[in-house]
Coordinates of C-alpha atoms in Angstrom, one line a residue:
X1026 CA 12.6 -2.8 -9.4
X1027 CA 15.0 -3.0 -6.6
X1028 CA 13.8 -4.9 -3.3
X1029 CA 14.5 -2.7 -0.3
X1030 CA 15.0 -3.5 3.4
X1031 CA 11.9 -4.3 5.3
X1032 CA 11.9 -3.5 9.2
X1033 CA 9.9 -4.9 12.2
X1034 CA 9.9 -6.3 15.4
X1035 CA 9.7 -9.9 16.8
X1036 CA 6.7 -9.6 19.4
X1037 CA 6.7 -13.3 20.4
X1038 CA 8.5 -16.4 19.4
X1039 CA 7.4 -19.9 20.7
X1040 CA 9.3 -23.0 19.6
X1041 CA 7.7 -26.4 20.3
X1042 CA 9.8 -29.6 19.5
X1043 CA 8.7 -33.1 19.6
X1044 CA 9.9 -36.5 18.2
X1045 CA 8.7 -38.4 15.2
X1046 CA 9.3 -41.7 13.5
X1047 CA 12.7 -41.3 11.4
X1048 CA 11.2 -43.4 8.5
X1049 CA 8.3 -41.0 8.1
X1050 CA 10.6 -37.9 8.3
X1051 CA 12.9 -39.3 5.7
X1052 CA 10.0 -39.1 3.2
X1053 CA 10.0 -35.3 3.7
X1054 CA 13.5 -34.2 3.6
X1055 CA 15.5 -34.1 0.3
X1056 CA 19.0 -35.2 -0.3
X1057 CA 21.6 -34.9 1.1
X1058 CA 19.8 -34.3 4.4
X1059 CA 19.1 -37.1 6.8
X1060 CA 17.2 -36.8 10.2
X1061 CA 19.1 -36.1 13.3
X1062 CA 18.4 -38.9 15.7
X1063 CA 17.9 -38.6 19.5
X1064 CA 17.2 -41.7 21.4
X1065 CA 15.9 -43.4 18.3
X1066 CA 13.8 -40.6 17.2
X1067 CA 13.7 -37.8 14.6
X1068 CA 13.4 -34.4 16.1
X1069 CA 10.7 -32.0 14.5
X1070 CA 8.8 -28.8 15.6
X1071 CA 7.2 -25.7 14.8
X1072 CA 8.2 -22.2 15.5
X1073 CA 5.5 -19.5 16.0
X1074 CA 6.4 -15.9 15.6
X1075 CA 4.4 -12.9 15.9
X1076 CA 5.8 -9.9 13.9
X1077 CA 5.0 -6.2 14.6
X1078 CA 5.2 -2.9 12.7
X1079 CA 6.5 -4.5 9.5
X1080 CA 7.1 -1.7 6.8
X1081 CA 9.9 -0.4 4.5
X1082 CA 12.9 0.6 6.7
X1083 CA 12.8 4.3 7.3
X1084 CA 9.0 4.7 7.5
X1085 CA 7.4 5.4 11.0
X1086 CA 6.4 2.4 13.0
X1087 CA 2.6 3.5 13.2
X1088 CA 2.1 2.6 9.6
X1089 CA 3.5 -1.0 10.0
X1090 CA 1.4 -4.0 9.8
X1091 CA 1.4 -7.1 12.0
X1092 CA 1.5 -11.0 11.3
X1093 CA 1.3 -14.3 12.8
X1094 CA 3.8 -16.8 11.2
X1095 CA 4.6 -20.3 11.5
X1096 CA 7.7 -22.3 10.3
X1097 CA 7.7 -26.2 10.4
X1098 CA 11.3 -27.4 11.4
X1099 CA 13.1 -30.7 11.1
X1100 CA 16.5 -31.3 12.8
X1101 CA 18.9 -32.7 10.1
X1102 CA 22.5 -33.7 9.5
X1103 CA 24.4 -34.1 6.1
X1104 CA 28.1 -34.7 5.2
X1105 CA 30.2 -32.1 3.8
X1106 CA 33.9 -32.1 3.0
X1107 CA 34.3 -35.3 5.1
X1108 CA 32.5 -33.8 8.1
X1109 CA 29.0 -34.3 9.5
X1110 CA 27.3 -31.1 9.9
X1111 CA 23.9 -30.3 11.4
X1112 CA 21.2 -27.8 11.1
X1113 CA 17.4 -27.2 10.5
X1114 CA 15.5 -28.0 7.2
X1115 CA 12.2 -25.9 6.9
X1116 CA 9.8 -27.6 4.4
X1117 CA 7.1 -25.1 5.0
X1118 CA 6.2 -21.6 6.1
X1119 CA 2.8 -20.0 6.8
X1120 CA 1.8 -16.5 7.5
X1121 CA -1.3 -14.4 8.1
X1122 CA 0.1 -11.6 6.0
X1123 CA 0.6 -11.9 2.2
X1124 CA 3.0 -9.1 2.2
X1125 CA 6.1 -10.0 4.1
X1126 CA 8.5 -8.5 1.4
X1127 CA 9.1 -5.0 0.4
X1128 CA 6.1 -2.9 -0.5
X1129 CA 6.6 -1.8 -4.1
X1130 CA 3.4 0.2 -4.5
X1131 CA 1.9 2.3 -1.6
X1132 CA -1.4 3.9 -2.0
X1133 CA -2.2 7.0 -0.1
X1134 CA -5.9 7.3 -0.2
X1135 CA -8.5 9.7 1.6
X1136 CA -11.1 12.2 1.1
X1137 CA -10.5 15.4 -0.8
X1138 CA -8.1 17.7 1.0
X1139 CA -7.2 15.2 3.6
X1140 CA -3.5 15.9 3.2
X1141 CA -2.6 13.2 0.8
X1142 CA 0.2 15.1 -1.1
X1143 CA 1.7 16.4 2.2
X1144 CA 1.7 12.8 3.7
X1145 CA 3.1 11.3 0.5
X1146 CA 6.0 13.9 0.7
X1147 CA 6.8 13.1 4.4
X1148 CA 7.0 9.4 3.5
X1149 CA 9.3 10.1 0.6
X1150 CA 11.5 12.2 2.9
X1151 CA 11.6 9.4 5.6
X1152 CA 12.6 6.9 2.9
X1153 CA 15.3 9.1 1.5
X1154 CA 16.9 9.3 5.0
X1155 CA 17.4 5.4 4.7
X1156 CA 18.6 5.7 1.0
X1157 CA 15.4 4.2 -0.3
X1158 CA 14.6 5.8 -3.5
X1159 CA 10.8 6.7 -4.2
X1160 CA 8.7 8.5 -6.5
X1161 CA 5.3 10.1 -6.1
X1162 CA 2.5 9.8 -8.7
X1163 CA -0.6 11.9 -8.3
X1164 CA -3.9 10.4 -9.6
X1165 CA -5.0 14.0 -10.2
X1166 CA -2.4 13.9 -13.2
X1167 CA -4.7 11.3 -14.8
X1168 CA -7.9 13.3 -15.1
X1169 CA -10.3 12.8 -17.9
X1170 CA -11.3 15.9 -20.2
X1171 CA -13.9 18.0 -19.1
X1172 CA -16.4 16.7 -21.5
X1173 CA -16.1 13.4 -19.9
X1174 CA -15.9 14.5 -16.3
X1175 CA -19.0 16.6 -16.5
X1176 CA -20.9 14.3 -18.9
X1177 CA -23.5 13.6 -16.0
X1178 CA -23.6 17.2 -14.9
X1179 CA -21.1 19.5 -13.2
X1180 CA -22.7 18.8 -9.8
X1181 CA -23.2 15.2 -10.4
X1182 CA -21.8 13.0 -7.6
X1183 CA -22.2 9.8 -9.6
X1184 CA -20.1 11.6 -12.5
X1185 CA -17.5 12.5 -10.0
X1186 CA -17.0 9.0 -8.7
X1187 CA -17.2 7.3 -12.1
X1188 CA -15.8 9.7 -14.7
X1189 CA -13.1 11.7 -13.1
X1190 CA -9.9 9.7 -14.0
X1191 CA -8.6 7.6 -16.9
X1192 CA -8.0 4.4 -15.0
X1193 CA -7.3 2.6 -18.1
X1194 CA -4.1 4.8 -18.9
X1195 CA -3.2 4.7 -15.2
X1196 CA -3.2 0.9 -15.0
X1197 CA -1.8 0.0 -18.2
X1198 CA 1.0 2.7 -18.5
X1199 CA 1.8 3.2 -14.9
X1200 CA 1.0 0.6 -12.4
X1201 CA 1.3 -2.4 -14.4
X1202 CA 4.8 -1.4 -16.0
X1203 CA 6.1 -0.6 -12.6
X1204 CA 5.0 -4.0 -11.1
X1205 CA 6.5 -5.7 -14.2
X1206 CA 9.9 -3.9 -13.6
X1207 CA 9.6 -1.9 -16.8
X1208 CA 12.3 0.9 -17.3
X1209 CA 9.7 3.7 -18.0
X1210 CA 6.2 4.5 -16.7
X1211 CA 3.7 7.2 -17.5
X1212 CA 3.7 9.6 -14.5
X1213 CA 1.4 12.3 -16.1
X1214 CA -1.4 12.0 -18.5
X1215 CA -3.5 15.1 -18.5
X1216 CA -3.2 18.9 -17.8
X1217 CA -6.3 20.3 -16.1
X1218 CA -5.6 23.9 -16.9
X1219 CA -5.4 23.3 -20.7
X1220 CA -7.8 20.4 -20.7
X1221 CA -5.5 18.6 -23.0
X1222 CA -3.3 15.5 -22.8
X1223 CA 0.2 16.1 -21.6
X1224 CA 2.0 12.8 -21.6
X1225 CA 5.2 12.5 -19.3
X1226 CA 7.2 9.2 -18.8
X1227 CA 9.9 8.8 -16.2
X1228 CA 12.6 6.3 -15.8
X1229 CA 12.1 4.0 -13.0
X1230 CA 15.4 2.2 -12.8
X1231 CA 16.4 4.3 -9.8
X1232 CA 13.1 3.8 -8.0
X1233 CA 12.6 1.4 -5.2
X1234 CA 9.0 2.4 -4.0
X1235 CA 6.1 3.9 -6.0
X1236 CA 4.1 6.3 -3.8
X1237 CA 0.6 7.0 -5.4
X1238 CA -1.6 9.8 -3.8
X1239 CA -5.1 10.6 -4.6
X1240 CA -8.8 9.8 -4.1
X1241 CA -10.6 6.7 -4.8
X1242 CA -7.6 4.6 -4.9
X1243 CA -9.1 1.6 -3.2
X1244 CA -11.7 1.1 -5.8
X1245 CA -12.0 -2.3 -7.4
X1246 CA -10.0 -1.2 -10.6
X1247 CA -7.0 -0.4 -8.4
X1248 CA -7.2 -2.2 -5.1
X1249 CA -5.3 -5.5 -6.1
X1250 CA -2.3 -3.6 -7.2
X1251 CA -1.4 -2.1 -3.9
X1252 CA 1.1 -3.8 -1.7
X1253 CA 0.2 -1.5 1.1
X1254 CA -2.4 1.2 1.3
X1255 CA -3.0 4.1 3.8
X1256 CA -6.4 5.8 4.2
X1257 CA -6.2 9.5 5.7
X1258 CA -9.4 9.9 7.6
X1259 CA -10.9 13.2 8.2
X1260 CA -14.6 14.0 8.6
X1261 CA -16.5 14.9 5.3
X1262 CA -17.4 18.3 6.9
X1263 CA -13.7 18.9 7.4
X1264 CA -13.0 17.9 3.7
X1265 CA -15.5 20.3 2.4
X1266 CA -14.3 23.3 4.4
X1267 CA -10.6 22.7 3.4
X1268 CA -11.8 22.1 -0.1
X1269 CA -13.6 25.4 -0.3
X1270 CA -10.9 27.2 1.5
X1271 CA -8.3 26.0 -1.0
X1272 CA -10.3 27.1 -4.0
X1273 CA -10.9 30.5 -2.5
X1274 CA -7.1 30.9 -1.9
X1275 CA -6.6 30.0 -5.6
X1276 CA -8.6 32.9 -6.7
X1277 CA -12.1 31.5 -7.3
X1278 CA -14.7 34.2 -8.3
X1279 CA -17.6 32.2 -6.8
X1280 CA -18.6 33.2 -3.2
X1281 CA -18.0 30.7 -0.4
X1282 CA -21.7 29.8 -0.1
X1283 CA -22.0 28.9 -3.7
X1284 CA -18.8 26.8 -3.6
X1285 CA -20.0 25.0 -0.4
X1286 CA -23.3 24.1 -2.2
X1287 CA -21.6 23.0 -5.3
X1288 CA -18.8 21.1 -3.6
X1289 CA -21.2 19.3 -1.3
X1290 CA -23.4 18.1 -4.1
X1291 CA -20.5 16.7 -6.1
X1292 CA -17.5 16.0 -3.9
X1293 CA -19.0 15.1 -0.6
X1294 CA -21.8 13.1 -2.1
X1295 CA -19.2 11.5 -4.4
X1296 CA -17.2 10.4 -1.5
X1297 CA -20.3 8.9 0.1
X1298 CA -20.8 6.8 -3.1
X1299 CA -17.1 5.6 -2.7
X1300 CA -17.6 4.6 0.9
X1301 CA -20.9 2.8 0.2
X1302 CA -19.7 0.8 -2.9
X1303 CA -15.9 0.3 -2.2
X1304 CA -15.6 0.2 1.5
X1305 CA -12.1 1.8 1.2
X1306 CA -11.4 1.8 5.0
X1307 CA -11.9 -1.9 5.2
X1308 CA -9.5 -2.3 2.3
X1309 CA -6.8 -0.1 3.7
X1310 CA -3.7 -1.5 5.5
X1311 CA -4.0 1.2 8.0
X1312 CA -6.3 4.1 8.8
X1313 CA -4.8 7.4 9.9
X1314 CA -6.6 10.4 11.6
X1315 CA -5.0 13.3 9.7
X1316 CA -7.3 16.1 11.2
X1317 CA -4.0 17.6 12.3
X1318 CA -1.5 17.6 9.5
X1319 CA 1.5 17.8 12.0
X1320 CA 0.2 15.1 14.4
X1321 CA -1.3 12.2 12.4
X1322 CA -2.7 9.4 14.7
X1323 CA -3.2 5.9 13.8
X1324 CA -7.0 4.7 14.1
X1325 CA -6.7 1.2 13.0
X1326 CA -3.8 -1.1 11.9
X1327 CA -5.0 -4.2 10.1
X1328 CA -3.5 -7.5 11.0

C-alpha cells in the first residue's frame, strides 16, 4: 500500500532549551555525534508542537484530527569530510495521537440512511483531486444469507445487530489483506437479490486509501482496524423516515405504516443495541451532523 501525503497545521510551537552535564549527554547520543558545548555545558531541550486538522491531503479540514506532540532535542556536532558540522539529534518523540501517518483504512459509519454512500463518494472525489487513489467497499456487500439474517425473526432487532453481516469474510479477505499490503482483496461477498454468494476480488496495487461505508462499523470486531473513522449522525427518527421513503421509492408493495412499524422494530431498535453495546460515537475520530446531505457539520473532533 502506498503511503500518501498527510496535511495539517502547526497551531502552536514552543521550544525550551537548557544546559546539561556533557558527560551525561554523551551517554545518550550515538557515534559519531558529540555534544555541542556552550560555556562548558551541553545544550538540550524539548519542542512542544500542537498540530491541527491532520488528515490525508485533499480531504476537507473539518474531518481532521488534532494532536499534542513533544520532541526531545540535543545540540550535537560531528566530523564529516574534514569539517565539523552541527545539528540536532532527537532521541525521542511523543504524541497524543497514535495516527500521525497516512490513514490507510477509513470507516464511514452511521445509522441506516444517514448518507454514508454519498459521503464516501465525496471523500473519494476530494482524494482524486489530489491524485490520491482510493477504493470504496460497502459492508452491505458482505451480508449473510436470509436464513442467517432472519434466524431470530424478520423483525428481530437482536438478529439485525448480530446476524446481518459475514464479518469473518470481511476481516480475513478484505481488511486484513489490505492492511498487509496484499495484491488482491475481496470487495464483494454476497448478492442480496439472488440470496447467493457473489465473490469479487479487486487488485489493490493502485489503491492508497480504502474507504469502507456501512452500519455497525465501530463494533468490537472491526474497530481496531480503522486508522480513522467518521460517524454520520442523524436522529433515529430521521433514519426511519429516510429508510421507509427509500424502500417505497424502490417499489415496495407494503404500505408506509406497515413498513414504519417493521423498520422501527428491527432497524431502529437494532441501532439502539449498537449504541448501547458499542458506543460508536465515542470510538469515532469525528462525528458529523449529516442531517443536510449538502451541508455536513462537524459535531465533535476527537483529540
